[in-house]
mmCIF file of C-alpha atoms and ligand atoms in Angstrom:
data_model
loop_
_atom_site.group_PDB
_atom_site.id
_atom_site.type_symbol
_atom_site.label_atom_id
_atom_site.label_comp_id
_atom_site.label_asym_id
_atom_site.label_seq_id
_atom_site.Cartn_x
_atom_site.Cartn_y
_atom_site.Cartn_z
ATOM 1 C CA MET H 1 -12.426 41.376 21.847
ATOM 2 C CA SER H 2 -9.987 39.994 24.718
ATOM 3 C CA LEU H 3 -6.559 41.258 24.957
ATOM 4 C CA VAL H 4 -4.815 38.162 23.085
ATOM 5 C CA HIS H 5 -6.065 36.905 20.470
ATOM 6 C CA VAL H 6 -6.131 32.929 20.248
ATOM 7 C CA SER H 7 -6.490 30.988 17.029
ATOM 8 C CA ASP H 8 -9.317 29.009 16.131
ATOM 9 C CA GLU H 9 -6.950 25.890 16.021
ATOM 10 C CA VAL H 10 -5.457 26.521 19.559
ATOM 11 C CA GLN H 11 -8.681 27.681 21.106
ATOM 12 C CA ASP H 12 -10.083 24.291 20.334
ATOM 13 C CA ALA H 13 -7.414 22.356 21.435
ATOM 14 C CA LEU H 14 -7.478 24.450 24.795
ATOM 15 C CA SER H 15 -11.322 24.278 24.835
ATOM 16 C CA GLU H 16 -11.080 20.440 24.577
ATOM 17 C CA GLY H 17 -8.031 19.647 26.990
ATOM 18 C CA ARG H 18 -5.771 18.390 23.847
ATOM 19 C CA PRO H 19 -1.724 18.812 24.058
ATOM 20 C CA ILE H 20 -0.262 22.298 23.256
ATOM 21 C CA VAL H 21 3.465 23.476 22.790
ATOM 22 C CA ALA H 22 3.965 26.895 22.496
ATOM 23 C CA LEU H 23 6.859 28.045 20.160
ATOM 24 C CA GLU H 24 8.703 31.709 20.259
ATOM 25 C CA SER H 25 8.738 33.727 17.151
ATOM 26 C CA THR H 26 12.467 35.679 18.221
ATOM 27 C CA ILE H 27 13.975 32.568 17.106
ATOM 28 C CA ILE H 28 12.455 33.496 13.691
ATOM 29 C CA SER H 29 12.801 36.894 13.254
ATOM 30 C CA HIS H 30 16.494 37.276 15.186
ATOM 31 C CA GLY H 31 17.778 33.976 15.833
ATOM 32 C CA LEU H 32 17.791 32.117 12.300
ATOM 33 C CA PRO H 33 18.941 33.611 8.868
ATOM 34 C CA ARG H 34 16.392 34.429 6.063
ATOM 35 C CA PRO H 35 15.276 32.451 4.402
ATOM 36 C CA ASN H 36 16.092 29.267 6.331
ATOM 37 C CA ASN H 37 13.996 30.885 9.123
ATOM 38 C CA LEU H 38 10.682 30.594 7.462
ATOM 39 C CA THR H 39 11.260 26.861 6.391
ATOM 40 C CA ALA H 40 12.205 26.171 9.826
ATOM 41 C CA ALA H 41 9.354 27.858 11.637
ATOM 42 C CA ARG H 42 6.733 25.916 9.496
ATOM 43 C CA GLY H 43 8.878 22.829 10.122
ATOM 44 C CA PHE H 44 8.663 23.089 13.868
ATOM 45 C CA GLU H 45 4.665 23.525 13.288
ATOM 46 C CA ASP H 46 4.669 20.617 11.521
ATOM 47 C CA GLN H 47 6.528 18.167 13.557
ATOM 48 C CA ILE H 48 4.220 19.254 16.402
ATOM 49 C CA ARG H 49 1.287 18.476 14.571
ATOM 50 C CA VAL H 50 2.707 15.439 12.949
ATOM 51 C CA ALA H 51 3.150 14.013 16.977
ATOM 52 C CA GLY H 52 -0.552 15.080 17.403
ATOM 53 C CA VAL H 53 -0.016 17.951 19.303
ATOM 54 C CA THR H 54 -1.210 21.761 18.442
ATOM 55 C CA PRO H 55 1.635 24.267 17.754
ATOM 56 C CA ALA H 56 1.140 27.437 19.167
ATOM 57 C CA THR H 57 3.376 30.027 17.967
ATOM 58 C CA VAL H 58 3.167 33.683 19.680
ATOM 59 C CA ALA H 59 3.678 37.023 17.755
ATOM 60 C CA VAL H 60 2.620 40.578 18.245
ATOM 61 C CA LEU H 61 0.554 41.172 15.233
ATOM 62 C CA ASP H 62 -0.137 45.175 14.151
ATOM 63 C CA GLY H 63 -0.396 45.537 18.085
ATOM 64 C CA VAL H 64 -2.253 42.429 19.139
ATOM 65 C CA PRO H 65 -0.807 39.500 20.880
ATOM 66 C CA THR H 66 -1.388 36.307 19.244
ATOM 67 C CA VAL H 67 -1.147 32.650 20.079
ATOM 68 C CA GLY H 68 -1.128 30.492 17.160
ATOM 69 C CA LEU H 69 -0.053 31.886 13.837
ATOM 70 C CA SER H 70 -1.785 31.532 10.412
ATOM 71 C CA ASP H 71 0.919 30.359 7.720
ATOM 72 C CA SER H 72 0.623 34.151 6.118
ATOM 73 C CA GLN H 73 1.233 35.496 9.864
ATOM 74 C CA LEU H 74 4.381 33.233 10.386
ATOM 75 C CA GLU H 75 5.400 34.567 7.127
ATOM 76 C CA ARG H 76 5.293 37.960 8.159
ATOM 77 C CA ILE H 77 7.601 37.289 11.281
ATOM 78 C CA ALA H 78 10.118 35.341 8.783
ATOM 79 C CA ASP H 79 10.191 38.047 6.283
ATOM 80 C CA GLU H 80 9.405 41.664 7.793
ATOM 81 C CA ASP H 81 11.758 43.370 10.097
ATOM 82 C CA VAL H 82 9.751 43.382 13.275
ATOM 83 C CA ALA H 83 10.726 44.427 16.722
ATOM 84 C CA LYS H 84 12.279 41.795 19.167
ATOM 85 C CA ALA H 85 9.802 42.031 21.799
ATOM 86 C CA SER H 86 10.528 40.969 25.310
ATOM 87 C CA VAL H 87 8.109 41.455 28.165
ATOM 88 C CA ARG H 88 8.965 45.271 28.619
ATOM 89 C CA ASP H 89 8.186 45.892 25.080
ATOM 90 C CA LEU H 90 4.766 44.443 24.912
ATOM 91 C CA PRO H 91 2.760 47.267 26.011
ATOM 92 C CA ILE H 92 4.839 49.304 23.680
ATOM 93 C CA VAL H 93 4.006 47.522 20.569
ATOM 94 C CA MET H 94 0.827 46.850 21.269
ATOM 95 C CA GLY H 95 0.329 50.802 22.115
ATOM 96 C CA LYS H 96 2.057 51.618 19.072
ATOM 97 C CA GLY H 97 -0.076 48.905 16.838
ATOM 98 C CA ILE H 98 3.176 47.496 15.532
ATOM 99 C CA SER H 99 4.205 44.064 15.256
ATOM 100 C CA GLY H 100 7.004 41.990 17.301
ATOM 101 C CA ALA H 101 8.713 38.902 17.821
ATOM 102 C CA THR H 102 8.376 37.312 21.205
ATOM 103 C CA THR H 103 11.357 36.335 23.471
ATOM 104 C CA VAL H 104 11.450 33.160 25.438
ATOM 105 C CA ALA H 105 10.234 35.710 28.328
ATOM 106 C CA SER H 106 7.193 37.047 26.135
ATOM 107 C CA THR H 107 6.529 33.977 24.603
ATOM 108 C CA ALA H 108 6.304 32.117 28.000
ATOM 109 C CA SER H 109 4.216 35.094 29.396
ATOM 110 C CA LEU H 110 1.785 35.269 26.591
ATOM 111 C CA ALA H 111 1.117 31.111 26.209
ATOM 112 C CA SER H 112 0.632 31.004 29.899
ATOM 113 C CA LEU H 113 -2.049 33.872 29.954
ATOM 114 C CA VAL H 114 -4.142 31.891 27.915
ATOM 115 C CA GLY H 115 -3.684 28.108 29.385
ATOM 116 C CA VAL H 116 -0.746 27.070 27.619
ATOM 117 C CA ARG H 117 1.347 25.094 29.863
ATOM 118 C CA VAL H 118 4.422 23.560 27.564
ATOM 119 C CA PHE H 119 6.849 25.533 25.487
ATOM 120 C CA ALA H 120 9.994 24.014 23.307
ATOM 121 C CA THR H 121 12.701 26.681 22.282
ATOM 122 C CA GLY H 122 16.217 26.440 21.582
ATOM 123 C CA GLY H 123 18.078 27.861 24.074
ATOM 124 C CA LEU H 124 17.042 30.209 27.066
ATOM 125 C CA GLY H 125 18.523 33.441 27.303
ATOM 126 C CA GLY H 126 20.388 34.146 30.534
ATOM 127 C CA VAL H 127 23.301 35.783 32.386
ATOM 128 C CA HIS H 128 25.867 37.424 30.047
ATOM 129 C CA ARG H 129 29.821 37.065 30.796
ATOM 130 C CA GLY H 130 30.740 40.440 32.301
ATOM 131 C CA ALA H 131 27.239 40.949 33.740
ATOM 132 C CA SER H 132 28.721 41.822 37.514
ATOM 133 C CA GLU H 133 29.837 45.143 35.391
ATOM 134 C CA SER H 134 27.127 45.374 32.672
ATOM 135 C CA PHE H 135 24.408 43.942 34.508
ATOM 136 C CA ASP H 136 23.303 42.329 31.268
ATOM 137 C CA GLU H 137 20.924 39.510 32.218
ATOM 138 C CA SER H 138 18.277 38.157 30.214
ATOM 139 C CA ALA H 139 14.426 39.244 31.141
ATOM 140 C CA ASP H 140 13.984 35.220 30.307
ATOM 141 C CA ILE H 141 15.336 34.189 33.576
ATOM 142 C CA SER H 142 13.331 36.787 35.998
ATOM 143 C CA VAL H 143 10.170 36.303 34.268
ATOM 144 C CA LEU H 144 9.913 32.413 34.666
ATOM 145 C CA ALA H 145 10.487 32.961 38.157
ATOM 146 C CA SER H 146 6.647 34.293 38.095
ATOM 147 C CA THR H 147 5.248 32.181 34.724
ATOM 148 C CA PRO H 148 4.104 28.535 35.240
ATOM 149 C CA ILE H 149 5.014 27.179 31.851
ATOM 150 C CA THR H 150 7.549 24.295 31.217
ATOM 151 C CA VAL H 151 10.213 25.329 28.729
ATOM 152 C CA VAL H 152 12.346 22.621 27.328
ATOM 153 C CA SER H 153 15.515 24.095 25.838
ATOM 154 C CA ALA H 154 19.168 22.913 25.151
ATOM 155 C CA GLY H 155 20.309 25.011 28.038
ATOM 156 C CA VAL H 156 21.848 28.019 27.525
ATOM 157 C CA LYS H 157 24.446 29.532 24.598
ATOM 158 C CA SER H 158 28.289 29.355 25.853
ATOM 159 C CA ILE H 159 28.157 32.836 24.822
ATOM 160 C CA LEU H 160 26.655 33.372 28.293
ATOM 161 C CA ASP H 161 27.684 32.856 31.557
ATOM 162 C CA ILE H 162 26.591 29.761 32.282
ATOM 163 C CA SER H 163 27.386 29.269 36.006
ATOM 164 C CA ALA H 164 25.788 32.924 36.592
ATOM 165 C CA THR H 165 22.786 31.814 34.956
ATOM 166 C CA LEU H 166 22.461 28.652 36.858
ATOM 167 C CA GLU H 167 22.892 30.463 40.191
ATOM 168 C CA ARG H 168 20.259 33.096 39.545
ATOM 169 C CA LEU H 169 17.917 30.052 38.564
ATOM 170 C CA GLU H 170 18.565 28.803 41.859
ATOM 171 C CA THR H 171 17.782 32.022 43.728
ATOM 172 C CA LEU H 172 14.553 32.379 41.534
ATOM 173 C CA SER H 173 13.683 29.167 42.932
ATOM 174 C CA VAL H 174 13.401 27.855 39.081
ATOM 175 C CA PRO H 175 13.448 24.238 38.864
ATOM 176 C CA VAL H 176 15.943 22.830 36.093
ATOM 177 C CA LEU H 177 15.396 19.232 35.288
ATOM 178 C CA GLY H 178 18.494 17.488 33.417
ATOM 179 C CA TYR H 179 16.335 15.530 30.654
ATOM 180 C CA ARG H 180 18.282 11.998 30.582
ATOM 181 C CA THR H 181 21.388 14.101 31.869
ATOM 182 C CA ASN H 182 23.136 15.031 34.736
ATOM 183 C CA ILE H 183 25.012 17.880 33.237
ATOM 184 C CA PHE H 184 23.597 21.041 31.945
ATOM 185 C CA PRO H 185 24.162 21.260 27.964
ATOM 186 C CA ALA H 186 25.636 24.577 26.442
ATOM 187 C CA PHE H 187 23.501 24.712 23.173
ATOM 188 C CA TRP H 188 25.211 23.822 20.351
ATOM 189 C CA LEU H 189 27.445 21.336 22.634
ATOM 190 C CA SER H 190 25.663 18.533 24.550
ATOM 191 C CA GLU H 191 27.716 19.216 27.824
ATOM 192 C CA SER H 192 28.735 22.152 29.714
ATOM 193 C CA ASP H 193 31.214 21.848 32.744
ATOM 194 C CA TYR H 194 27.950 22.156 35.069
ATOM 195 C CA PRO H 195 26.367 18.889 36.886
ATOM 196 C CA LEU H 196 23.040 19.445 37.438
ATOM 197 C CA ASP H 197 21.053 18.669 40.790
ATOM 198 C CA TRP H 198 18.226 16.798 39.303
ATOM 199 C CA ARG H 199 17.866 14.280 36.403
ATOM 200 C CA VAL H 200 14.590 13.148 34.486
ATOM 201 C CA ASP H 201 14.056 10.322 32.441
ATOM 202 C CA ASP H 202 11.007 10.511 30.720
ATOM 203 C CA ALA H 203 7.939 12.731 30.226
ATOM 204 C CA SER H 204 5.480 11.844 32.718
ATOM 205 C CA GLU H 205 8.223 12.310 35.451
ATOM 206 C CA VAL H 206 8.352 15.995 34.265
ATOM 207 C CA ALA H 207 4.296 16.356 34.601
ATOM 208 C CA GLN H 208 4.219 15.007 37.698
ATOM 209 C CA ILE H 209 6.969 17.620 38.931
ATOM 210 C CA MET H 210 4.183 20.205 36.966
ATOM 211 C CA GLN H 211 1.151 18.851 39.080
ATOM 212 C CA SER H 212 3.301 19.333 42.446
ATOM 213 C CA ARG H 213 4.348 22.748 41.851
ATOM 214 C CA ASP H 214 0.654 23.274 40.915
ATOM 215 C CA ALA H 215 -0.501 21.849 44.297
ATOM 216 C CA LEU H 216 2.108 23.774 46.257
ATOM 217 C CA GLY H 217 0.041 26.946 44.501
ATOM 218 C CA TYR H 218 3.754 28.117 43.363
ATOM 219 C CA ARG H 219 3.875 29.918 40.055
ATOM 220 C CA HIS H 220 7.459 29.533 38.643
ATOM 221 C CA GLY H 221 8.207 27.894 35.736
ATOM 222 C CA ILE H 222 10.169 24.417 35.365
ATOM 223 C CA VAL H 223 13.421 24.496 32.681
ATOM 224 C CA VAL H 224 13.721 21.269 31.227
ATOM 225 C CA ALA H 225 17.321 20.629 29.785
ATOM 226 C CA ASN H 226 17.548 18.880 26.943
ATOM 227 C CA PRO H 227 21.057 18.131 25.348
ATOM 228 C CA VAL H 228 21.704 17.754 21.161
ATOM 229 C CA PRO H 229 22.703 14.171 20.913
ATOM 230 C CA ARG H 230 26.824 13.861 21.203
ATOM 231 C CA GLU H 231 27.189 12.768 17.412
ATOM 232 C CA GLN H 232 25.001 15.829 16.391
ATOM 233 C CA GLN H 233 26.991 18.610 18.368
ATOM 234 C CA TRP H 234 29.242 21.306 17.018
ATOM 235 C CA ASP H 235 32.897 20.589 17.103
ATOM 236 C CA PRO H 236 33.996 21.988 20.216
ATOM 237 C CA THR H 237 37.119 23.338 18.947
ATOM 238 C CA THR H 238 35.747 25.265 16.390
ATOM 239 C CA HIS H 239 33.015 26.345 18.579
ATOM 240 C CA ASP H 240 35.086 27.545 20.827
ATOM 241 C CA ARG H 241 37.506 29.907 18.239
ATOM 242 C CA MET H 242 33.929 31.570 16.588
ATOM 243 C CA LEU H 243 32.501 32.446 20.162
ATOM 244 C CA GLU H 244 35.753 34.274 21.119
ATOM 245 C CA GLU H 245 35.486 35.995 17.582
ATOM 246 C CA ALA H 246 31.977 36.814 18.003
ATOM 247 C CA LEU H 247 32.074 38.073 21.681
ATOM 248 C CA ALA H 248 35.383 40.233 20.654
ATOM 249 C CA THR H 249 33.391 41.790 17.470
ATOM 250 C CA ALA H 250 30.305 42.555 19.794
ATOM 251 C CA THR H 251 32.638 44.531 22.302
ATOM 252 C CA SER H 252 34.434 46.206 19.859
ATOM 253 C CA GLU H 253 31.459 47.316 17.772
ATOM 254 C CA GLY H 254 29.879 48.342 20.922
ATOM 255 C CA ILE H 255 26.739 46.040 20.775
ATOM 256 C CA ARG H 256 24.614 46.916 23.699
ATOM 257 C CA GLY H 257 21.239 45.987 24.965
ATOM 258 C CA LYS H 258 18.905 43.635 23.458
ATOM 259 C CA ASP H 259 20.889 43.781 20.497
ATOM 260 C CA VAL H 260 23.894 41.308 21.970
ATOM 261 C CA THR H 261 21.852 38.053 21.379
ATOM 262 C CA PRO H 262 21.169 38.306 17.740
ATOM 263 C CA PHE H 263 24.107 40.329 16.947
ATOM 264 C CA VAL H 264 26.439 37.157 18.371
ATOM 265 C CA LEU H 265 23.942 34.596 17.124
ATOM 266 C CA SER H 266 23.932 36.259 13.549
ATOM 267 C CA TYR H 267 27.694 36.537 13.700
ATOM 268 C CA ILE H 268 28.374 32.860 14.395
ATOM 269 C CA VAL H 269 25.783 31.726 11.834
ATOM 270 C CA GLU H 270 27.633 34.230 9.103
ATOM 271 C CA HIS H 271 31.390 32.656 9.963
ATOM 272 C CA SER H 272 30.732 29.247 10.509
ATOM 273 C CA ARG H 273 29.682 28.160 6.847
ATOM 274 C CA GLY H 274 26.442 26.805 8.136
ATOM 275 C CA GLU H 275 27.789 24.312 10.750
ATOM 276 C CA SER H 276 26.122 26.111 13.707
ATOM 277 C CA LEU H 277 22.758 26.630 11.916
ATOM 278 C CA ALA H 278 22.438 22.780 11.180
ATOM 279 C CA VAL H 279 22.906 22.208 14.779
ATOM 280 C CA ASN H 280 20.926 25.081 16.021
ATOM 281 C CA LEU H 281 18.034 23.642 13.647
ATOM 282 C CA ASP H 282 18.803 19.881 14.983
ATOM 283 C CA LEU H 283 18.789 20.835 18.801
ATOM 284 C CA VAL H 284 15.097 22.818 18.497
ATOM 285 C CA SER H 285 13.546 19.807 16.984
ATOM 286 C CA HIS H 286 14.998 17.488 19.681
ATOM 287 C CA ASN H 287 13.550 20.081 22.116
ATOM 288 C CA ILE H 288 10.088 19.812 20.001
ATOM 289 C CA ALA H 289 10.091 16.176 20.491
ATOM 290 C CA VAL H 290 10.654 16.357 24.197
ATOM 291 C CA ALA H 291 7.942 19.362 24.532
ATOM 292 C CA THR H 292 5.156 17.120 22.530
ATOM 293 C CA ASP H 293 6.167 14.063 24.884
ATOM 294 C CA ILE H 294 5.518 16.634 28.192
ATOM 295 C CA ALA H 295 2.334 17.941 26.571
ATOM 296 C CA LYS H 296 0.842 14.591 26.592
ATOM 297 C CA ALA H 297 1.939 13.550 29.779
ATOM 298 C CA TRP H 298 0.421 16.783 31.379
ATOM 299 C CA VAL H 299 -3.079 15.878 29.476
ATOM 300 C CA ALA H 300 -2.954 12.249 30.652
ATOM 301 C CA LEU H 301 -2.179 13.530 34.154
ATOM 302 C CA SER H 302 -4.415 16.222 34.488
HETATM 303 N N1 PSU X 1 18.451 31.430 21.966
HETATM 304 C C1 PSU X 1 18.143 31.114 20.457
HETATM 305 N N2 PSU X 1 17.669 31.837 19.739
HETATM 306 C C2 PSU X 1 17.589 32.940 19.904
HETATM 307 C C3 PSU X 1 17.233 33.567 21.269
HETATM 308 C C4 PSU X 1 17.357 32.055 22.280
HETATM 309 O O1 PSU X 1 18.806 29.765 20.220
HETATM 310 O O2 PSU X 1 17.069 33.763 19.119
HETATM 311 C C5 PSU X 1 16.617 34.625 21.442
HETATM 312 C C6 PSU X 1 15.370 34.166 22.296
HETATM 313 O O3 PSU X 1 13.962 34.579 22.091
HETATM 314 C C7 PSU X 1 15.491 34.547 23.722
HETATM 315 C C8 PSU X 1 16.321 35.895 23.300
HETATM 316 O O4 PSU X 1 14.596 34.838 24.873
HETATM 317 O O5 PSU X 1 16.971 35.526 22.342
HETATM 318 C C9 PSU X 1 17.116 36.404 24.180
HETATM 319 O O6 PSU X 1 17.569 37.727 24.301
HETATM 320 P P1 PSU X 1 18.048 38.774 25.502
HETATM 321 O O7 PSU X 1 19.214 37.958 25.744
HETATM 322 O O8 PSU X 1 18.254 40.184 24.781
HETATM 323 O O9 PSU X 1 17.162 38.807 26.834
HETATM 324 MN MN1 MN X 2 20.225 41.423 27.459
#
């Protein structure tokens, strides 16, 4: 048995050179509230299939890293209290034979290991505010520096230090492409305060850039930053207030390490009467639409 279990559906698509889009599972287990999380997870996969692309949701099940989940496996990730497993946790959950939901970092890592080249998520992890003292920087950033996968995200959440996150991506030589935008998006908001150096206007341009990266022998990931359409973004005033509240509560409750992101997300979901959740689901769906286009363009090119 190989190290990573690949579902038949994903294996067939890989063998036949058909387009595939990877999905993470921490967004299901820790990023979205029950029971919306299971409905959302199924919806993400359906949207990919309707586009003629094969979905590959990634997770660790009873110690086995798995690329491509069955419906009952999706249900387990949504319903059970599984661990949040970033890259450093993978050997641990495997060794212990337990289940874990994969973050952007570990999803990128496992998907790339089996040859999946495109990945859709909501928002990347990044450098947290106050990181110069706390050192809290998501492994999503450093893992993307050495994992050749293209991740479509709505930027990073404004709970993070967006400026520092962009600086770290630059240092680590990870290209950041604005998808039909010149400005880095801020997850629930279409725009942050930060302009981007590069913009692309269609999926085939991204595929060309992937091919050039490969030709150079580089193994960096590529971040495609895709803003939620302005008419669907969260009201900025409510957003700013809610964010301050969530961050202050996390600090006063002494939340640390990998609990910070899930804590802040669930605080915001609970206190925003569903508004932030609706935007969150919309933006993932927009990211999936772009990722399926890129996956098809990639197949067409290679
Ligand atoms: N963005 C979301 N929902 C999430 C996350 C990000 O919209 O659930 C998750 C992703 O799995 C991301 C992780 O990889 O949070 C980052 O966690 P940390 O900051 O602990 O690295
Ligand atoms: Mn962290």
